[in-house]
Structure formats: structure tokens, C-alpha cells
Amino acid sequence: MRAALLIQRWYRQYAARLEMRRRCTWNIFQSIEYSGQQDHIKLYNFFGYLMDHFTSASSQRNLVSQMFRESDVFQDVEWERQFCYKDIEVPDVYGGPHLSFPLTVSTVTELVDAFKNKQKLHARYVLQLLGKTWTLLRLMPNISHVCSCKHTEITICGDLHGHLEDLLLVFYKNGFPSAETPYVFNGDFVDRGKESMEILLVLFAFLLLYPLDVHLNRGNHEDHIVNLRYGFTKEVLGKYPVHGKMILKLLQKIFSCLPLATVIDQKVLILHGGISDKTDLNLIAKLDRRRFVSALRPLTRREADGDEEDASAGRRRVQSLTHGLTGRSRQELPRHSLHSGSGLTGRPRKELHSGSGLTGRPRKELHSGSGLMSRSVDEELRERRRLAGLSLSSNSQLDSAEVLESDVEEWKQIVDVLWSDPMSQNGCVPNEVRGGGCYWGPDVTQEVLDRHKLKLLIRSHECKQEGYEFCHNGRVLTIFSASNYYDVGSNRGAYIRLGPDLIPHFKQFQASRSTRELTLRQSVGRTERSALQALRMQLFTHTSALIREFQEYDPQCTGVISVKHWAEAVEKVLRLSLPWRVLRAQLVTSTQDGMLNYQHWLNQLSVIQTHTEIANTGLLETLYKHHSNLESIFRMIDTDHSGLISLEEFHQTWRLLSSHLQTVISDEAIAELADSIDFNKDGSIDINEFMEAFRLVEQCRGVGEDEPAPE
């Protein structure tokens, strides 16, 4: 008996340690993901601020303007003519699937099988399918209403994020969509995964086949600005180099036409992100969702009225996605706790970004070629605009008023639906962890659901380790259908089956067969290594800032600091709210008497750098640190989606990034970088080649670790 108790005690301790490692790994992945989203929104708000308050002193103004340029303004009939597929010929050698309309069950089934076998649908059929989807979606309401009385069960899927393998597994387990098997797909079909286009085509095909039984909600990634950063734009242009531009333009229209929510039996609300204390389903049902091509900004008067001649309305006030909440004092922001699984605890308060995206920022020390300078906000902005070739607009106050109050209110409703997350505390606070929407508490859930006579809110938007999670006394349910989201073995996917009793039944799955064969210890170890690799890369890209912070704790310049000070310094620089002292054992190989040689530790951050020789180490570190921001700017500038930008546009990109980061990067350093990457000396730079040349890849660390998978 004593032996059995000892074994039981040992196993419980072993399981607890594994669970602690699993939660810590999860926090790393999620903190890095949300930090990236926040960076993207800050960058976009910065460009909006330039459009708001500055006029051109050079060609820089045109560069910023084209980043914000929406699709060409056409009437619906003109759009249909522009995207006519009939002039595109399908060659005889094409061996992929063929489509004929109206679609049949056998045709759609063949399309699914073709994608399963890695075949590609011809651009003619893609445009034809997208055009018919757009025509259908324009007729649909903002909130779809579904009745379960006619069906046995309704299936609800969460985020798929380009994981076609997960969608096919759901169909295998649950059956294809049909009148007998209706589905609700709750947004975020694209980005991150490599088969987003195939997922869209499959879902749109089933939507055309069963328009009353397949329901698609818009997610925050059904947004062409978000797609620039997270891979979908690059995927489409890679798969369809000739017609990719046309496909992307049509998808912008389709995304803006997607319904915002689905209601089942007037009792269950399904939407992608969440709600706020201002959510009004009656207002959401009446607004014109098609005007909001991107949810990252409110409409201008030009967009609201369709007046293309009003040049002054070209500038707009880009409000923060984390909008202030009237009548409520600011509270500390929540974050996911290592010790509470999915619970939320207080997050250190940060400065809220104002409507302009930059005003309201605290005074900051700027690093420049002449040393450290402390400026007021206005002085700082004027200097950075001067360096970027921009001058202050004299009528910026007038232009800022170009946003209609009613349009802003509608925009806020959409932002909350697409971007918000639940928290365990009561109240409603800006979601500055993501950079958009809000965090809402159980009291807000109760008030909004009771006001609309609803029982349950089903949402997605957050990856959950088991694929689903209840909160707010069982009245909010998160469902996530992309398994292995952060890495192989990181999480299960799940979907819901909801019957007439409106009691959800969960089906979990794991798309990777190799993961299903791993033990718990092997699975945790594999994902932990991947998370630590991502974290080491984050540390490497902040080397200079870490050194400056370490030196604050080392006034005698001994090169040594305590582990406590190391943890405090790392958190100040990265601001990921991670348990650094817990992670020390995995990140710091050696300490002596609780002291750390930080220079030696930084040298041990083992990464492979680019083979391109650049003398300016500050420029190189900026490139690594802001790799994703650079790619976003490049793809915004590349409005014709050619994959190429001129050397002048390359210089302008770096000037914009320098202004955004409030740092100085010399023209000579930029010219050296451009010359080193223009391999054929034709005066243009291939975006994909440039970004790949400077992508960080970690070396293999330690014996027995998994080798990186071949590309």
C-alpha cells in the first residue's frame, strides 16, 4: 500500500510539472502572437496619422496615399464586367478540376478531392466561383437566422486559418455540408496556414450549393490589410501570379459582404470575436457592412457618401481600435495567467493610443546620430516628419472632422464583433493586448444576452488547447478548429454539434497523425522547444535594448547582474508578461551564485544570420526586429502585386519605418542594404527574396532535439 501511495504521489507531481510546462509554453506562443497583432495595428494607425496631419513635401505623400487606397470605385455592374472570367482560356494541358454552374454535389466533391490531392483550381474557375459568391453574399443580411427545428443538429466550426487538413477531417468525421447537415463557419478562414485559398473555394462552393444550410461569419482576418502581414496575400500571388491581383480585389469585396453574426432559434448568438458594453444587435443588423472593406479604420466622408471628387476627404482620422469606453474608468488590462489556465488576471497598465495613433504618447528618449535627445511630443513629431519628407498640414483639424459620428459608432460595433475577447473580471476595457476591440466581463455578457433574450454566445478568435472552452458561468463558449495552430502538438481542434435542445456537444480532433502517436511528455517537449525557439529569436532581435537595460542594473560595468534583475530587464524590453524567472532554466545555461554574465548570455543566443554583409549593425538589428512590419509596408507599397518594388520605394519604405520607430537610419546605410540585395542590378527588389534573405532561423540546440523539417 505504501508503495502504491508513493507511486501515486510521484505521478501527480510529474503530471503537475508537465501541466506547468504546457501552460508556460502556451503563454509564450500567445504573448508573441498578440504582440505581433498589436505591432501591425500600431503601424497602420501611424500611417493613418500621417494621412491625417501631414501634406506632402515630396513624393512621400503619394506613397502613403497609395497604402490606404481602397479598390477602385465601381458600380456593381461595372465590377461584374471588370472581373469577367470569360476571356481567360483554360489550356488543354490543364489537369486540375473543372467547374460548371450551377454547381452539383458531384462537382463540389470532386473539387474537395482535387484539393486533397494538392491540385490547383484554374484562375478562370476561381474568378467565376468568386464572382457568383459575391453576387450571393450581397443579398444576405448582416445577421443570419437559423432554425434548428428542421434539422437534427447544426455543426459550428471555429478558426481554420488555412489548415485545409483540419477542414477535411471535420468533413470526414461529420459529413459534407448539406440540407441534413447544416454548418456555421465562424470566421478566420485565411492567413497563417498555407492552404487558405483552397479553404475559401471549398466553403464558397458549398455556400453556392446550399445557401440556406451553410453560413459564413466574417472574422478579423477577413481583412485585406491584415492579410498583408499574415500570409494570405502572399499565398494568392504565389499560386496565381497572373490573375492574383484580380482575385485579391474581388476577395476584398467578398470579405466586406460576409455576414457579421448568426443566431440560432433566437437563443444562441454566434460571432467571431465578441461583444462590448455598447454592443447593439439591432444597430448591427441595420448598418451597411459592405462599406467597411477593412475593419481597421472608420469610414471617411468620401467613402460614406461615395464622393470621389472631394479631395480634402482623402485624409481621415484613424481612430484607435482600442477605443475608449464612455462612462467607465480605465482598468488594468487582463492577460492570460500561467496558473489559471484560461483565466485572466491583471496586466500592467499601458498608455492608450489616441485617435491619431501617436498623440498622447509619453515623452520618449530618441536615439540618433548625435546622441540622446528629449523632445516634447510636438517637437518629436515635427522632427520625424521632417526626416521622412513630410510637412504639417494646415487644415488637419478640418480633415479630422471628416469622419461622421454615426459611421464611427457603426465601425466600433464591427470592431468589437471581430476583435474582442472575454475576461474573468467584470467590466469592459480596451483590448490593448491585441491592439483592437475590448475585453468584456461576465456582467457585460449577462446584460447583452439578457437584453436580446439570448442564452448562449459562441465565439472563436482565441486558440484553446482543447479546442473549446466555457467561461462567464457557461454563457460564453469559445470554439477553435485549427489543430496544431502554434506548432505540431500545441493544441487540439474542435467543432460543436448543436441540437434542438441547444446543448452543445463537442468533437475534438488532431489533424497530425504523428502527434496522435506521441506520449504526453513527448508532445509537451516538442511544443516547448518550438516556443523557446520563438522566444530566443525575440530576445535576439532586441539585443541592443537588452544591453541598455542590463547596464541600468550594472552601473559599475562589471558585466554581471542578478537573475532577478535579468528577469525584470527582459520584461521591460519585450513586455510579454511572461514568468521569466520560471523560464530562466531554459533560457540561461549557466549562472554563478545567482549572478549572470549578460554579455556571454547574449552571445549564446544561437541564430543563423543572413550571409549578406552589412556594416551597419544597427540597421541589421532593426531589420530583424521589425521584419514583419517591413514586409507589411512592402506589400502595401506593391499596389500592382508584382512582387517588385523600385529602389526609390525601398528608400521611402525605410524612411517611413524610421519615422514610425522614432529612430534615425542614414540614407547611406539604406543604400548599402539596397545595393547588397539587388542581385541582378536591374533597379528593383524582389520582396520575397529580400524577406527570405533576412529571415531568422535558429540553429539546432542540444543533442536529441528534432531536426528542422525540410522545406
XYZ file of C-alpha atoms in Angstrom:
711
model
C 0.000 0.000 0.000
C 2.814 2.412 0.873
C 4.484 1.734 -2.471
C 1.227 2.448 -4.329
C 0.811 5.749 -2.482
C 4.381 6.767 -3.308
C 3.854 5.953 -6.975
C 0.593 7.891 -6.981
C 2.257 10.865 -5.324
C 5.155 10.773 -7.800
C 2.800 10.604 -10.766
C 0.740 13.542 -9.544
C 3.886 15.639 -9.174
C 5.059 14.515 -12.607
C 1.696 15.407 -14.194
C 1.679 18.782 -12.411
C 5.137 19.619 -13.763
C 4.061 18.688 -17.276
C 0.958 20.837 -16.943
C 3.051 23.775 -15.736
C 5.362 23.381 -18.751
C 2.369 23.115 -21.068
C 0.786 26.326 -19.735
C 4.082 28.188 -19.825
C 4.602 27.132 -23.442
C 1.100 28.304 -24.242
C 1.731 31.715 -22.683
C 4.864 32.159 -24.807
C 3.078 31.396 -28.062
C 0.068 33.557 -27.255
C 2.066 36.536 -25.985
C 4.207 36.605 -29.139
C 1.108 36.263 -31.361
C -0.760 39.130 -29.693
C 2.359 41.309 -29.706
C 2.550 40.873 -33.489
C -1.095 41.873 -33.916
C -0.522 44.951 -31.780
C 2.525 45.950 -33.841
C 0.561 45.649 -37.079
C -2.275 47.851 -35.829
C 0.175 50.450 -34.457
C 1.903 50.580 -37.836
C -1.381 51.034 -39.684
C -2.514 53.731 -37.237
C 0.804 55.507 -37.749
C 0.234 55.708 -41.494
C -3.275 56.966 -40.813
C -1.813 59.666 -38.621
C 0.452 60.792 -41.453
C -2.554 60.966 -43.778
C -4.461 62.928 -41.139
C -1.989 65.601 -40.203
C 0.630 65.950 -42.896
C 0.771 67.043 -46.510
C 3.457 66.198 -48.997
C 6.760 67.955 -49.276
C 7.949 65.267 -51.697
C 6.745 62.075 -53.314
C 6.378 60.594 -49.832
C 2.766 61.758 -49.617
C 1.810 59.731 -52.675
C 3.485 56.689 -51.186
C 1.393 56.897 -48.007
C -1.746 57.642 -50.004
C -1.463 54.520 -52.098
C -1.203 52.378 -48.972
C -4.692 53.483 -47.977
C -6.208 53.378 -51.422
C -9.191 51.083 -51.476
C -10.291 49.136 -54.513
C -11.341 51.240 -57.475
C -14.837 52.639 -57.088
C -17.230 50.878 -59.432
C -20.911 50.196 -59.505
C -21.791 46.540 -59.061
C -22.466 46.041 -62.766
C -19.078 47.559 -63.637
C -17.391 45.238 -61.144
C -19.002 42.261 -62.781
C -17.673 43.398 -66.150
C -14.183 44.049 -64.803
C -13.881 40.599 -63.269
C -15.315 38.755 -66.233
C -13.690 35.326 -66.420
C -14.786 34.534 -69.981
C -11.676 35.948 -71.619
C -9.437 33.582 -69.605
C -8.749 30.364 -71.500
C -8.188 27.003 -69.833
C -5.364 25.240 -71.726
C -5.726 21.668 -72.902
C -2.805 20.597 -70.702
C -4.655 21.695 -67.539
C -5.183 18.602 -65.403
C -6.975 20.111 -62.415
C -10.671 20.136 -61.549
C -13.256 21.718 -63.857
C -16.315 23.613 -62.651
C -19.670 24.104 -64.331
C -22.501 26.200 -62.970
C -24.877 25.760 -61.302
C -22.726 23.542 -59.097
C -23.703 19.986 -58.313
C -22.827 17.752 -55.373
C -20.524 15.639 -57.534
C -18.704 18.727 -58.859
C -18.034 20.094 -55.382
C -16.980 16.664 -54.112
C -14.501 16.400 -56.990
C -13.172 19.844 -56.091
C -12.575 18.738 -52.489
C -10.814 15.570 -53.679
C -8.642 17.608 -56.040
C -7.509 19.878 -53.215
C -6.851 16.841 -51.050
C -4.501 15.642 -53.806
C -2.744 19.047 -53.923
C -4.203 20.092 -57.282
C -4.847 23.750 -58.082
C -8.045 25.218 -59.496
C -7.550 27.258 -62.667
C -7.852 31.039 -62.337
C -10.854 31.114 -64.710
C -12.853 28.876 -62.398
C -11.590 30.734 -59.319
C -12.879 34.070 -60.631
C -16.128 32.500 -61.771
C -16.704 30.929 -58.365
C -15.755 34.119 -56.505
C -17.997 36.238 -58.703
C -21.043 34.077 -58.025
C -20.210 34.015 -54.315
C -20.037 37.810 -54.229
C -23.389 38.045 -56.004
C -24.974 35.760 -53.404
C -23.371 37.375 -50.345
C -24.607 40.842 -51.344
C -28.156 39.598 -50.823
C -27.570 38.189 -47.338
C -28.426 40.050 -44.107
C -25.848 41.179 -41.566
C -27.159 38.617 -39.075
C -28.215 35.213 -40.409
C -31.087 33.500 -38.604
C -31.167 29.710 -38.446
C -33.864 27.424 -37.098
C -32.840 24.042 -35.666
C -36.347 22.601 -35.674
C -35.888 21.259 -39.197
C -32.505 19.692 -38.516
C -31.123 17.057 -36.218
C -28.011 19.069 -35.368
C -26.182 22.175 -36.576
C -22.381 21.985 -36.779
C -20.341 25.044 -35.748
C -16.658 25.404 -36.677
C -14.207 27.994 -35.392
C -10.990 29.409 -36.852
C -9.425 27.343 -39.649
C -6.541 29.682 -40.611
C -5.563 27.954 -43.820
C -5.456 24.465 -42.274
C -7.182 22.513 -45.037
C -6.285 19.236 -43.325
C -8.457 20.216 -40.367
C -11.438 21.125 -42.568
C -11.182 17.819 -44.429
C -11.004 15.947 -41.123
C -14.177 17.698 -39.914
C -15.945 16.681 -43.137
C -14.680 13.104 -42.737
C -15.983 12.854 -39.186
C -19.156 14.891 -39.547
C -20.086 14.734 -43.225
C -20.169 17.291 -46.010
C -22.481 20.306 -45.644
C -25.986 19.532 -46.869
C -29.626 20.204 -46.070
C -29.409 17.441 -43.462
C -26.027 18.605 -42.104
C -26.018 22.422 -41.884
C -22.849 24.265 -40.887
C -21.856 27.611 -39.414
C -18.220 28.603 -40.079
C -17.240 31.337 -37.655
C -14.591 33.356 -39.494
C -10.797 33.440 -39.826
C -10.703 31.075 -42.771
C -7.433 32.551 -44.049
C -3.878 33.572 -43.022
C -1.102 31.717 -41.193
C -1.751 28.356 -42.883
C -0.642 27.535 -46.427
C -3.995 26.483 -47.929
C -6.251 29.441 -47.192
C -7.292 29.791 -50.825
C -8.423 26.185 -51.008
C -10.460 26.575 -47.816
C -12.236 29.629 -49.217
C -13.033 27.903 -52.500
C -14.438 24.832 -50.737
C -16.582 26.897 -48.371
C -17.825 29.160 -51.148
C -18.670 26.163 -53.310
C -20.776 24.619 -50.537
C -22.357 28.023 -49.883
C -23.482 28.223 -53.515
C -24.696 24.635 -53.386
C -26.609 25.016 -50.083
C -27.191 28.750 -49.494
C -29.778 28.067 -46.763
C -27.673 25.499 -44.899
C -24.125 26.917 -44.984
C -23.482 30.116 -43.025
C -20.205 32.058 -43.079
C -19.403 34.747 -40.493
C -16.679 37.319 -41.029
C -13.564 37.132 -38.845
C -10.910 39.742 -38.136
C -8.618 38.061 -40.693
C -11.146 38.539 -43.481
C -9.495 41.915 -43.998
C -7.084 42.754 -46.822
C -4.870 44.886 -44.553
C -4.442 42.027 -42.063
C -3.764 39.636 -44.962
C -0.707 41.688 -45.949
C 1.085 40.632 -42.774
C -0.162 37.137 -42.077
C 0.396 35.404 -45.388
C -2.818 35.235 -47.404
C -1.848 37.977 -49.869
C 1.486 36.267 -50.483
C -0.237 32.889 -50.893
C -2.679 34.146 -53.547
C 0.043 35.905 -55.554
C 2.227 32.816 -55.371
C -0.489 30.460 -56.583
C -1.948 32.838 -59.184
C 0.881 35.127 -60.397
C -1.043 36.299 -63.485
C -4.545 36.800 -62.088
C -3.680 37.160 -58.393
C -4.265 40.917 -58.347
C -7.765 40.480 -59.757
C -8.525 37.662 -57.300
C -7.389 39.762 -54.323
C -9.520 42.726 -55.370
C -12.584 40.545 -55.693
C -11.875 38.947 -52.308
C -11.846 42.410 -50.729
C -15.409 42.844 -51.922
C -16.385 39.359 -50.755
C -14.909 39.793 -47.279
C -16.848 43.017 -46.766
C -20.054 41.212 -47.779
C -19.694 38.355 -45.284
C -22.394 38.382 -42.563
C -21.256 39.513 -39.113
C -23.198 37.034 -36.948
C -25.575 34.074 -36.912
C -28.449 33.494 -34.475
C -29.900 30.014 -33.889
C -33.523 29.739 -32.694
C -33.345 33.333 -31.385
C -31.360 31.939 -28.420
C -27.751 31.297 -29.491
C -25.590 34.112 -30.876
C -22.564 33.116 -32.976
C -19.961 35.742 -33.911
C -16.220 35.723 -34.362
C -14.682 37.870 -31.613
C -17.153 39.054 -29.039
C -19.145 41.939 -27.634
C -18.757 45.076 -25.525
C -20.995 47.006 -23.201
C -22.051 49.055 -26.259
C -22.990 46.116 -28.489
C -26.400 46.584 -30.100
C -27.572 43.769 -32.367
C -30.352 45.960 -33.734
C -27.803 48.511 -34.927
C -25.549 45.764 -36.300
C -28.492 44.324 -38.246
C -29.190 47.676 -39.943
C -25.721 49.021 -40.811
C -24.239 48.674 -44.301
C -21.448 46.187 -43.707
C -20.238 46.355 -47.313
C -18.782 49.846 -46.739
C -16.278 48.516 -44.194
C -13.750 46.898 -46.529
C -11.248 46.954 -43.667
C -12.287 46.975 -40.022
C -9.004 48.641 -39.063
C -10.382 52.134 -39.549
C -13.700 54.061 -39.637
C -15.130 55.411 -42.875
C -14.232 58.808 -44.275
C -16.934 61.119 -45.568
C -15.790 60.302 -49.095
C -16.367 56.604 -48.518
C -19.658 57.204 -46.753
C -21.033 59.487 -49.466
C -19.243 57.950 -52.435
C -17.961 61.389 -53.475
C -14.662 60.741 -55.158
C -14.193 64.377 -56.122
C -13.799 65.643 -52.571
C -10.031 65.711 -52.387
C -9.919 67.018 -48.842
C -11.758 63.938 -47.655
C -8.855 61.800 -48.806
C -7.313 62.347 -45.403
C -9.046 60.830 -42.450
C -8.861 60.419 -38.767
C -7.789 56.885 -37.983
C -9.122 56.105 -34.555
C -7.575 53.547 -32.254
C -9.040 50.070 -32.425
C -8.852 50.033 -28.640
C -11.391 52.819 -28.390
C -12.181 54.435 -25.089
C -15.325 53.370 -23.247
C -17.642 56.198 -22.264
C -18.537 56.497 -18.625
C -16.018 53.933 -17.418
C -12.726 54.490 -15.727
C -9.753 52.697 -17.156
C -8.900 49.437 -15.509
C -5.789 47.324 -15.598
C -5.682 45.192 -18.685
C -6.105 41.434 -18.333
C -3.720 38.810 -19.520
C -3.697 35.045 -19.609
C -2.350 33.649 -16.383
C 0.166 30.840 -16.192
C -1.521 29.486 -13.120
C -5.137 29.731 -14.138
C -5.199 28.038 -17.500
C -7.560 30.255 -19.414
C -8.297 32.686 -16.641
C -7.447 36.357 -16.861
C -5.527 38.397 -14.373
C -4.422 41.989 -14.227
C -1.947 43.137 -16.842
C 0.306 46.116 -16.226
C -1.350 49.282 -17.443
C -0.074 50.713 -20.705
C -0.586 54.057 -22.368
C -3.704 54.063 -24.536
C -3.156 55.139 -28.103
C -5.331 58.028 -29.011
C -7.374 58.506 -32.115
C -4.397 59.719 -34.063
C -2.296 56.727 -33.191
C 0.558 58.883 -31.890
C -0.840 61.764 -29.885
C -0.968 61.077 -26.203
C 2.278 59.121 -26.234
C 4.635 59.871 -23.383
C 7.781 61.822 -23.937
C 10.482 59.480 -25.116
C 14.249 59.406 -25.359
C 15.302 59.237 -29.000
C 18.456 57.602 -30.201
C 20.018 59.469 -33.079
C 23.377 60.020 -34.601
C 24.006 62.991 -32.318
C 23.175 61.200 -29.093
C 20.145 61.079 -26.837
C 17.651 63.922 -27.009
C 14.493 64.566 -25.065
C 11.748 66.345 -27.002
C 8.137 67.221 -26.467
C 5.616 65.208 -28.440
C 5.025 68.009 -30.963
C 8.732 68.666 -31.443
C 9.350 64.969 -31.779
C 6.665 64.602 -34.439
C 7.830 67.614 -36.413
C 11.396 66.334 -36.460
C 10.364 62.843 -37.558
C 8.092 64.190 -40.270
C 10.936 66.387 -41.490
C 13.235 63.360 -41.693
C 10.524 61.471 -43.574
C 9.996 64.343 -46.041
C 6.596 65.367 -44.684
C 5.274 68.729 -43.503
C 2.431 69.542 -41.145
C -0.954 70.074 -42.760
C -2.569 73.429 -42.093
C -6.077 72.059 -42.340
C -5.639 68.877 -40.357
C -8.269 69.927 -37.851
C -10.816 70.226 -40.613
C -9.827 66.910 -42.145
C -10.116 65.126 -38.816
C -13.777 66.061 -38.713
C -14.391 64.194 -41.963
C -15.427 61.068 -40.065
C -19.157 61.020 -39.392
C -20.151 60.238 -35.817
C -22.718 57.664 -36.945
C -20.104 55.912 -39.085
C -17.690 55.749 -36.157
C -20.390 54.171 -33.993
C -21.106 51.544 -36.636
C -17.390 50.936 -37.072
C -16.959 50.386 -33.324
C -19.758 47.828 -33.381
C -17.942 45.884 -36.110
C -14.551 46.155 -34.388
C -15.998 44.710 -31.160
C -17.664 41.846 -33.039
C -14.430 40.929 -34.832
C -11.653 41.658 -32.301
C -12.875 41.375 -28.687
C -12.026 38.732 -26.052
C -13.695 37.719 -22.763
C -12.080 38.247 -19.358
C -12.897 36.833 -15.946
C -13.359 40.227 -14.215
C -16.470 42.348 -14.544
C -16.321 45.415 -16.748
C -15.250 46.358 -20.238
C -11.754 47.660 -21.022
C -9.768 48.297 -24.204
C -8.023 45.179 -25.518
C -4.530 46.573 -25.753
C -3.008 43.106 -25.652
C -4.200 42.538 -29.223
C -4.424 46.212 -30.083
C -8.081 46.041 -31.122
C -11.563 45.607 -29.657
C -12.139 45.188 -25.934
C -12.036 42.765 -23.038
C -15.509 42.212 -21.635
C -16.540 40.575 -18.369
C -19.367 38.297 -17.140
C -21.561 41.266 -16.241
C -21.423 42.543 -19.839
C -22.259 39.066 -21.138
C -25.296 38.860 -18.883
C -26.531 42.346 -19.764
C -26.145 41.984 -23.556
C -27.547 38.451 -23.758
C -30.480 39.243 -21.457
C -31.256 42.447 -23.338
C -31.556 40.469 -26.580
C -33.228 37.439 -24.910
C -30.307 35.143 -25.723
C -28.978 32.202 -23.706
C -25.533 31.493 -25.144
C -22.754 33.303 -27.016
C -20.498 31.131 -29.201
C -17.329 32.822 -30.435
C -13.888 31.865 -31.769
C -10.863 34.164 -32.234
C -8.720 32.558 -29.500
C -6.785 29.321 -29.782
C -7.667 26.907 -26.977
C -5.554 23.906 -26.057
C -8.514 21.537 -26.023
C -10.210 23.238 -28.972
C -13.004 24.747 -26.861
C -13.581 26.471 -23.527
C -16.504 27.785 -21.478
C -16.389 30.987 -19.440
C -18.759 33.553 -17.888
C -20.797 30.982 -15.975
C -21.220 28.830 -19.049
C -22.793 31.593 -21.165
C -19.759 32.181 -23.422
C -18.230 29.320 -25.403
C -15.037 29.611 -27.459
C -14.554 27.149 -30.325
C -11.320 26.821 -32.332
C -10.997 24.368 -35.226
C -7.348 24.688 -36.327
C -5.360 21.975 -34.568
C -1.572 22.282 -34.219
C -2.014 26.044 -34.530
C 1.223 27.232 -32.954
C 3.161 24.062 -33.650
C 2.569 20.352 -34.133
C 1.016 19.090 -30.904
C 0.314 22.540 -29.455
C -3.489 22.180 -29.396
C -6.463 20.136 -30.481
C -9.116 21.390 -32.838
C -12.821 21.030 -32.110
C -16.264 21.650 -33.540
C -19.716 21.845 -31.960
C -22.891 19.950 -32.741
C -25.946 21.824 -31.522
C -29.359 20.113 -31.448
C -32.884 21.482 -30.882
C -32.210 21.431 -27.122
C -29.386 23.955 -27.797
C -26.958 21.957 -25.642
C -23.521 21.958 -27.321
C -21.745 18.648 -27.897
C -18.020 18.797 -28.663
C -15.953 16.749 -31.081
C -12.203 17.105 -30.687
C -9.586 16.114 -33.225
C -5.890 16.263 -34.046
C -5.067 16.514 -37.737
C -1.472 15.296 -37.465
C -1.158 11.519 -37.186
C 2.394 11.801 -35.833
C 1.130 13.942 -32.941
C -1.542 11.422 -32.005
C 1.197 8.814 -31.617
C 3.267 10.919 -29.196
C 3.116 10.481 -25.438
C 2.101 13.498 -23.345
C 5.708 14.093 -22.334
C 6.911 13.944 -25.943
C 4.155 16.267 -27.124
C 4.848 18.834 -24.383
C 8.584 18.643 -25.029
C 8.178 19.198 -28.746
C 5.961 22.264 -28.428
C 8.091 23.624 -25.596
C 11.197 23.546 -27.804
C 9.335 25.375 -30.552
C 8.073 28.048 -28.138
C 11.528 28.591 -26.647
C 12.980 28.870 -30.146
C 10.488 31.627 -30.966
C 11.269 33.337 -27.668
C 15.037 33.221 -28.232
C 14.509 34.886 -31.600
C 12.524 37.640 -29.890
C 15.374 38.111 -27.421
C 17.966 38.193 -30.203
C 16.149 40.892 -32.142
C 16.103 43.115 -29.035
C 19.817 42.728 -28.266
C 20.687 46.451 -28.165
C 17.707 47.340 -25.990
C 18.514 44.466 -23.623
C 22.112 45.622 -23.264
C 20.987 49.156 -22.400
C 18.541 47.829 -19.820
C 21.097 45.441 -18.309
C 23.559 48.307 -17.950
C 20.961 50.202 -15.901
C 21.293 47.416 -13.321
C 25.091 47.343 -13.740
C 26.312 50.915 -13.056
C 29.841 49.648 -12.313
C 30.054 47.968 -15.734
C 31.010 44.593 -14.254
C 29.149 42.703 -16.980
C 27.236 40.776 -14.319
C 23.682 41.217 -12.942
C 21.436 39.170 -10.676
C 18.884 36.727 -12.073
C 16.136 38.892 -10.569
C 17.396 41.964 -12.421
C 17.773 39.897 -15.604
C 14.100 38.905 -15.412
C 12.991 42.491 -14.745
C 15.082 43.866 -17.614
C 13.858 41.281 -20.130
C 10.224 42.003 -19.264
C 10.753 45.769 -19.555
C 12.132 45.347 -23.069
C 9.884 42.619 -24.500
C 6.706 43.402 -22.480
C 5.302 39.910 -22.991
C 4.137 39.397 -19.376
C 5.882 36.021 -19.118
C 7.213 34.281 -15.967
C 10.847 34.948 -16.798
C 12.257 33.521 -13.565
C 10.453 30.260 -14.308
C 11.834 30.314 -17.843
C 15.389 31.090 -16.715
C 16.396 27.431 -16.612
C 15.524 27.020 -20.305
C 16.946 30.362 -21.470
C 20.063 30.789 -19.319
C 22.584 27.978 -19.465
C 24.819 28.997 -16.576
C 24.800 31.282 -13.548
C 27.158 31.601 -10.628
C 25.842 32.384 -7.152
C 22.649 33.769 -8.641
C 24.558 36.153 -10.929
C 24.516 36.217 -14.741
C 27.167 37.346 -17.224
C 24.738 39.029 -19.602
C 27.175 39.633 -22.467
C 28.092 35.968 -22.503
C 24.394 35.063 -22.381
C 23.575 37.317 -25.346
C 26.376 35.714 -27.343
C 24.810 32.335 -26.656
C 21.518 33.270 -28.330
C 22.246 30.971 -31.239
C 20.717 32.105 -34.525
C 21.819 31.926 -38.127
C 22.182 35.380 -39.592
C 21.962 36.315 -43.243
C 25.014 35.812 -45.408
C 24.562 39.344 -46.736
C 27.330 41.560 -45.421
C 26.064 44.805 -43.868
C 28.424 47.021 -41.946
C 25.678 48.943 -40.154
C 24.754 46.600 -37.291
C 22.012 48.972 -36.080
C 20.285 48.723 -39.451
C 20.649 44.950 -39.438
C 19.099 44.639 -35.979
C 16.244 46.954 -36.975
C 15.620 44.744 -39.994
C 15.452 41.598 -37.897
C 13.404 43.170 -35.137
C 10.805 44.698 -37.483
C 10.867 42.032 -40.156
C 7.067 41.667 -40.224
C 6.451 45.429 -40.274
C 8.823 45.806 -43.210
C 7.055 43.081 -45.147
C 3.689 44.721 -44.433
C 4.931 48.086 -45.755
C 6.477 46.482 -48.831
C 3.249 44.724 -49.708
C 1.224 47.898 -49.125
C 3.532 49.768 -51.500
C 3.359 46.987 -54.088
C -0.141 48.003 -55.163
C 0.091 46.216 -58.511
C 1.062 42.993 -56.679
C 4.019 42.429 -58.984
C 6.262 41.287 -56.152
C 8.772 44.006 -57.067
C 9.441 47.475 -55.667
C 11.758 50.143 -57.045
C 14.878 51.294 -55.230
C 13.209 54.659 -54.592
C 10.210 52.912 -52.996
C 12.677 50.833 -50.974
C 14.289 54.023 -49.647
C 10.881 55.537 -48.882
C 9.854 52.397 -47.008
C 12.827 52.669 -44.691
C 12.201 56.376 -44.138
C 8.624 55.580 -43.110
C 9.761 52.802 -40.785
C 12.408 55.088 -39.299
C 9.762 57.728 -38.645
C 7.417 55.141 -37.127
C 10.158 53.815 -34.819
C 11.379 57.332 -33.976
C 14.955 56.479 -34.789
C 17.467 57.659 -37.386
C 18.660 55.412 -40.197
C 21.029 57.118 -42.614
C 20.452 57.161 -46.364
C 23.929 55.685 -46.813
C 23.056 52.640 -44.721
C 19.807 52.150 -46.649
C 21.641 52.489 -49.974
C 24.170 49.876 -48.873
C 21.369 47.498 -47.926
C 19.567 48.066 -51.238
C 22.731 47.502 -53.240
C 23.510 44.265 -51.388
C 20.094 42.786 -52.140
C 19.641 43.986 -55.761
C 21.342 40.896 -57.094
C 20.784 41.459 -60.826
C 21.252 45.254 -60.587
C 18.060 45.993 -62.509
C 16.912 48.777 -60.174
C 14.161 46.774 -58.471
C 13.979 44.435 -55.471
C 12.066 41.181 -55.231
C 10.069 41.364 -51.985
C 10.027 37.621 -51.316
C 13.769 37.233 -51.923
C 14.537 40.181 -49.683
C 12.415 38.943 -46.786
C 13.739 35.394 -47.036
C 17.336 36.635 -47.098
C 16.814 38.206 -43.682
C 14.572 35.631 -42.048
C 15.880 34.337 -38.735
C 16.336 30.575 -38.370
C 17.594 29.064 -35.149
C 20.374 26.547 -35.098
C 19.789 23.079 -33.675
C 20.261 23.292 -29.896
C 21.404 20.263 -27.988
C 21.539 16.559 -28.676
C 18.369 14.634 -29.311
C 16.245 17.544 -30.433
C 14.143 17.271 -33.556
C 15.802 18.249 -36.817
C 14.017 21.008 -38.704
C 11.614 19.743 -41.301
C 12.801 20.107 -44.895
C 11.314 22.987 -46.845
